[in-house]
Amino acid sequence: MVGAGISTPSGIPDFRSPGSGFYSNLQQYDIPYPEAIFELSFFFHNPKPFFSLAKKLYPGNCRPNIIHYFLRLLHDKGQLLRLYTQNIDGLERESGVPASKLVEAHGSFASATCTVCRRTAPGEDFWADVLEDRVPRCSVCSGITKPDIVFFGEPLPERFLLHVVDFPMADLLLILGTSLQVEPFASLSEAVRSSVPRLLMNRDMVEPLAWRPRSKDVVQLGDLVHSVEKLVELLGWTEEMKDLVQRETRKHSGGD
């Protein structure tokens, strides 16, 4: 289970950190309160603030970091049952974690849909408008085209239901870079069997583990990059991690 904290080392602010999070820095947008930027009623009233924010999250503006590549390495080694992410930045996909292993609980910018006729829009058309500061419109009915991310009050993607099968099967739960404050995602931390270790690596303690601790919980607080590097070292994967990061960096820079 991962959240915005795994992407802050890539230059993407989280949402709730006082002073530095998205919600603390939305004064530049014409919104009545921070959460309105992800509310459908406000979006239909004035979609421009959301698309201004979306422009900052354009895929390609930021690259995966060592935390994303650690998750990719778990997959490469056959250790990853599933990666549940709250993030909408797409960096898990970018790192090479296959879509079959991903549950993007709050959706992603990888696709977009017309809010009127429900026609799926090509991603390149959607982003062409956003990058030119235009509100994306459907080519068929001229309705507003919205990326397939989950706004407040919207149902989660159907793939989220995989948790019913995945969590009882897991023999270890990693929780990285999330405050576990948003439901129903947060409750997944309770869904593994009581005998299964839960490893929390986060800047701060989270309420579900603080209020309902289990005997096999392991908590590592502090800088997440440092914590992941330490875990990689303990696993004896440091050289493999370096090779993976170098290989992916060359690929993105056109070296391959």
Short mmCIF file of C-alpha atoms in Angstrom, two decimals:
data_model
loop_
_atom_site.label_atom_id
_atom_site.label_comp_id
_atom_site.label_asym_id
_atom_site.label_seq_id
_atom_site.Cartn_x
_atom_site.Cartn_y
_atom_site.Cartn_z
CA MET A 1 0.00 0.00 0.00
CA VAL A 2 1.54 3.30 -1.05
CA GLY A 3 0.62 6.97 -1.00
CA ALA A 4 1.88 10.38 -1.96
CA GLY A 5 4.96 10.11 0.27
CA ILE A 6 6.65 7.78 -2.22
CA SER A 7 6.47 10.48 -4.93
CA THR A 8 7.69 13.50 -2.97
CA PRO A 9 11.35 12.56 -3.71
CA SER A 10 10.39 12.82 -7.40
CA GLY A 11 9.33 16.44 -6.85
CA ILE A 12 5.58 15.90 -6.50
CA PRO A 13 4.15 17.43 -3.28
CA ASP A 14 1.90 15.29 -1.13
CA PHE A 15 -1.56 16.56 -0.26
CA ARG A 16 -1.67 17.05 3.48
CA SER A 17 1.76 18.16 4.70
CA PRO A 18 1.38 21.58 6.37
CA GLY A 19 3.13 24.25 4.34
CA SER A 20 4.42 22.04 1.50
CA GLY A 21 1.43 19.88 0.52
CA PHE A 22 -0.91 20.54 -2.41
CA TYR A 23 -3.76 21.53 -0.11
CA SER A 24 -1.60 24.17 1.58
CA ASN A 25 -0.59 25.76 -1.73
CA LEU A 26 -3.83 26.08 -3.64
CA GLN A 27 -4.35 29.78 -2.92
CA GLN A 28 -3.27 30.49 -6.51
CA TYR A 29 -6.42 28.73 -7.75
CA ASP A 30 -9.86 30.27 -7.58
CA ILE A 31 -11.41 27.71 -5.22
CA PRO A 32 -13.50 28.16 -2.05
CA TYR A 33 -11.55 25.52 -0.07
CA PRO A 34 -8.72 23.09 -0.99
CA GLU A 35 -10.75 19.89 -1.39
CA ALA A 36 -13.08 21.61 -3.88
CA ILE A 37 -10.50 21.03 -6.61
CA PHE A 38 -11.44 17.31 -6.48
CA GLU A 39 -15.21 17.74 -6.10
CA LEU A 40 -17.47 17.10 -9.10
CA SER A 41 -19.93 19.87 -8.27
CA PHE A 42 -17.17 22.48 -8.29
CA PHE A 43 -15.49 20.88 -11.32
CA PHE A 44 -18.65 21.32 -13.41
CA HIS A 45 -19.00 24.88 -12.11
CA ASN A 46 -15.38 25.79 -12.87
CA PRO A 47 -13.05 23.09 -14.25
CA LYS A 48 -10.08 25.43 -14.85
CA PRO A 49 -8.46 25.12 -11.39
CA PHE A 50 -8.39 21.33 -11.68
CA PHE A 51 -6.82 21.40 -15.15
CA SER A 52 -4.22 23.92 -13.96
CA LEU A 53 -3.25 21.44 -11.25
CA ALA A 54 -3.35 18.56 -13.76
CA LYS A 55 -0.82 20.38 -15.93
CA LYS A 56 1.69 20.19 -13.06
CA LEU A 57 1.13 16.42 -12.87
CA TYR A 58 1.77 15.86 -16.58
CA PRO A 59 3.43 12.46 -17.08
CA GLY A 60 7.01 13.11 -18.05
CA ASN A 61 7.49 16.14 -15.80
CA CYS A 62 8.76 13.83 -13.05
CA ARG A 63 10.66 10.54 -12.99
CA PRO A 64 10.34 7.53 -10.68
CA ASN A 65 12.69 7.44 -7.70
CA ILE A 66 14.38 4.64 -5.77
CA ILE A 67 11.15 3.85 -3.88
CA HIS A 68 9.28 3.16 -7.13
CA TYR A 69 12.20 1.06 -8.36
CA PHE A 70 12.20 -0.92 -5.10
CA LEU A 71 8.58 -1.85 -5.85
CA ARG A 72 9.61 -2.76 -9.40
CA LEU A 73 12.39 -4.94 -7.99
CA LEU A 74 9.88 -6.73 -5.77
CA HIS A 75 7.95 -7.56 -8.94
CA ASP A 76 11.06 -8.63 -10.84
CA LYS A 77 11.87 -11.05 -8.01
CA GLY A 78 8.36 -12.52 -7.96
CA GLN A 79 7.62 -11.10 -4.51
CA LEU A 80 4.89 -8.61 -5.46
CA LEU A 81 1.34 -9.96 -5.23
CA ARG A 82 -0.20 -6.55 -5.90
CA LEU A 83 0.62 -2.86 -5.53
CA TYR A 84 -2.23 -0.74 -4.22
CA THR A 85 -1.57 2.96 -4.77
CA GLN A 86 -3.50 6.10 -3.93
CA ASN A 87 -1.32 8.09 -6.30
CA ILE A 88 -2.53 9.54 -9.59
CA ASP A 89 0.90 10.46 -10.97
CA GLY A 90 1.48 7.18 -12.83
CA LEU A 91 5.05 6.77 -11.56
CA GLU A 92 4.44 3.16 -10.55
CA ARG A 93 3.66 2.35 -14.21
CA GLU A 94 6.60 4.48 -15.31
CA SER A 95 8.96 2.45 -13.12
CA GLY A 96 7.95 -0.72 -14.94
CA VAL A 97 5.44 -2.29 -12.57
CA PRO A 98 2.99 -3.97 -15.01
CA ALA A 99 -0.66 -2.92 -15.06
CA SER A 100 -1.69 -6.44 -14.01
CA LYS A 101 0.12 -5.93 -10.70
CA LEU A 102 -1.31 -2.45 -10.09
CA VAL A 103 -4.48 -1.29 -8.42
CA GLU A 104 -4.68 2.49 -8.87
CA ALA A 105 -7.32 2.98 -6.20
CA HIS A 106 -7.92 6.63 -7.03
CA GLY A 107 -7.61 6.21 -10.79
CA SER A 108 -4.97 7.75 -13.03
CA PHE A 109 -4.33 10.20 -15.85
CA ALA A 110 -3.64 7.31 -18.23
CA SER A 111 -7.14 7.64 -19.71
CA ALA A 112 -9.96 10.20 -19.85
CA THR A 113 -13.72 10.09 -20.40
CA CYS A 114 -16.33 12.59 -21.58
CA THR A 115 -18.53 13.58 -18.64
CA VAL A 116 -21.59 13.77 -20.92
CA CYS A 117 -21.54 10.97 -23.54
CA ARG A 118 -18.94 8.80 -21.69
CA ARG A 119 -16.76 8.50 -24.79
CA THR A 120 -13.17 7.54 -24.00
CA ALA A 121 -10.73 10.20 -25.13
CA PRO A 122 -7.22 9.54 -26.45
CA GLY A 123 -4.70 10.55 -23.82
CA GLU A 124 -2.67 12.61 -26.28
CA ASP A 125 -5.72 14.73 -27.19
CA PHE A 126 -6.55 15.30 -23.53
CA TRP A 127 -3.02 16.38 -22.63
CA ALA A 128 -2.64 18.56 -25.73
CA ASP A 129 -5.51 20.70 -24.43
CA VAL A 130 -4.33 20.71 -20.81
CA LEU A 131 -0.79 21.77 -21.75
CA GLU A 132 -2.22 24.66 -23.80
CA ASP A 133 -4.37 25.75 -20.82
CA ARG A 134 -7.58 24.74 -22.57
CA VAL A 135 -10.44 22.83 -20.93
CA PRO A 136 -10.53 19.48 -22.79
CA ARG A 137 -13.76 18.97 -24.72
CA CYS A 138 -15.26 15.85 -26.30
CA SER A 139 -14.89 15.80 -30.09
CA VAL A 140 -18.37 14.26 -30.40
CA CYS A 141 -20.63 16.16 -28.00
CA SER A 142 -18.39 19.00 -26.68
CA GLY A 143 -18.83 17.84 -23.09
CA ILE A 144 -15.95 18.33 -20.64
CA THR A 145 -13.43 15.50 -20.78
CA LYS A 146 -12.23 14.44 -17.33
CA PRO A 147 -9.27 12.15 -16.64
CA ASP A 148 -10.21 8.85 -15.03
CA ILE A 149 -9.15 9.82 -11.53
CA VAL A 150 -11.56 9.42 -8.63
CA PHE A 151 -13.11 12.63 -7.30
CA PHE A 152 -14.72 12.84 -3.86
CA GLY A 153 -18.00 10.92 -3.90
CA GLU A 154 -17.17 8.88 -7.01
CA PRO A 155 -16.95 5.08 -6.87
CA LEU A 156 -13.51 3.52 -6.84
CA PRO A 157 -12.38 1.54 -9.91
CA GLU A 158 -13.63 -2.03 -10.18
CA ARG A 159 -10.06 -3.34 -9.78
CA PHE A 160 -10.12 -2.10 -6.20
CA LEU A 161 -12.33 -5.11 -5.41
CA LEU A 162 -9.28 -7.34 -5.96
CA HIS A 163 -8.46 -6.57 -2.33
CA VAL A 164 -11.11 -9.11 -1.30
CA VAL A 165 -8.85 -11.84 -2.72
CA ASP A 166 -5.38 -10.28 -2.40
CA PHE A 167 -5.19 -9.27 1.24
CA PRO A 168 -6.18 -12.64 2.78
CA MET A 169 -3.49 -14.24 0.54
CA ALA A 170 -0.65 -11.89 1.47
CA ASP A 171 2.16 -13.04 3.76
CA LEU A 172 3.58 -9.52 4.25
CA LEU A 173 2.03 -6.06 3.97
CA LEU A 174 4.27 -3.10 3.15
CA ILE A 175 2.81 0.35 3.86
CA LEU A 176 4.90 3.14 2.37
CA GLY A 177 4.46 6.92 2.31
CA THR A 178 0.81 7.24 3.28
CA SER A 179 -1.02 8.87 6.18
CA LEU A 180 -3.84 6.27 5.82
CA GLN A 181 -6.48 8.97 6.29
CA VAL A 182 -8.64 8.36 3.21
CA GLU A 183 -11.26 5.62 3.22
CA PRO A 184 -11.89 2.99 2.06
CA PHE A 185 -8.19 2.68 1.17
CA ALA A 186 -7.02 3.15 4.77
CA SER A 187 -9.05 0.18 6.04
CA LEU A 188 -7.10 -2.19 3.79
CA SER A 189 -4.32 -2.09 6.40
CA GLU A 190 -6.63 -4.17 8.61
CA ALA A 191 -7.49 -6.69 5.86
CA VAL A 192 -4.46 -9.00 6.12
CA ARG A 193 -4.58 -11.95 8.49
CA SER A 194 -3.63 -11.13 12.08
CA SER A 195 -0.58 -13.41 11.80
CA VAL A 196 0.82 -11.39 8.86
CA PRO A 197 3.54 -8.83 9.56
CA ARG A 198 2.77 -5.24 8.58
CA LEU A 199 5.83 -3.09 7.82
CA LEU A 200 5.17 0.64 7.94
CA MET A 201 7.83 2.90 6.44
CA ASN A 202 6.65 6.48 6.68
CA ARG A 203 7.62 9.92 7.90
CA ASP A 204 5.04 9.78 10.70
CA MET A 205 3.04 7.17 12.59
CA VAL A 206 -0.42 6.39 11.15
CA GLU A 207 -3.63 6.08 13.15
CA PRO A 208 -4.72 2.55 12.14
CA LEU A 209 -1.44 1.04 13.37
CA ALA A 210 -1.25 3.32 16.41
CA TRP A 211 -4.80 2.60 17.56
CA ARG A 212 -4.91 -1.10 16.70
CA PRO A 213 -1.34 -2.39 16.83
CA ARG A 214 -0.55 -6.05 16.18
CA SER A 215 2.24 -8.12 17.67
CA LYS A 216 4.06 -8.53 14.34
CA ASP A 217 3.91 -4.87 13.25
CA VAL A 218 7.24 -3.25 12.36
CA VAL A 219 7.45 0.54 12.19
CA GLN A 220 10.30 2.50 10.60
CA LEU A 221 9.72 6.25 10.79
CA GLY A 222 11.76 8.99 9.17
CA ASP A 223 13.07 9.72 5.69
CA LEU A 224 11.48 7.21 3.32
CA VAL A 225 14.30 7.09 0.78
CA HIS A 226 16.80 6.33 3.55
CA SER A 227 14.49 3.65 4.99
CA VAL A 228 14.07 1.95 1.61
CA GLU A 229 17.81 2.08 0.92
CA LYS A 230 18.43 0.47 4.31
CA LEU A 231 15.90 -2.28 3.60
CA VAL A 232 17.43 -2.93 0.18
CA GLU A 233 20.85 -3.22 1.85
CA LEU A 234 19.52 -5.66 4.47
CA LEU A 235 18.01 -7.77 1.68
CA GLY A 236 21.34 -7.84 -0.17
CA TRP A 237 19.80 -6.17 -3.22
CA THR A 238 21.91 -3.00 -3.37
CA GLU A 239 23.82 -3.87 -6.54
CA GLU A 240 20.69 -5.09 -8.31
CA MET A 241 18.93 -1.87 -7.36
CA LYS A 242 21.79 0.23 -8.72
CA ASP A 243 21.75 -1.71 -11.98
CA LEU A 244 17.97 -1.32 -12.33
CA VAL A 245 18.04 2.44 -11.67
CA GLN A 246 20.94 2.95 -14.10
CA ARG A 247 19.24 0.85 -16.78
CA GLU A 248 15.94 2.72 -16.45
CA THR A 249 17.67 6.10 -16.32
CA ARG A 250 19.49 5.33 -19.59
CA LYS A 251 16.23 4.19 -21.14
CA HIS A 252 14.45 7.44 -20.25
CA SER A 253 17.36 9.58 -21.41
CA GLY A 254 17.51 7.78 -24.75
CA GLY A 255 20.69 5.90 -23.94
CA ASP A 256 19.29 2.49 -24.88
#
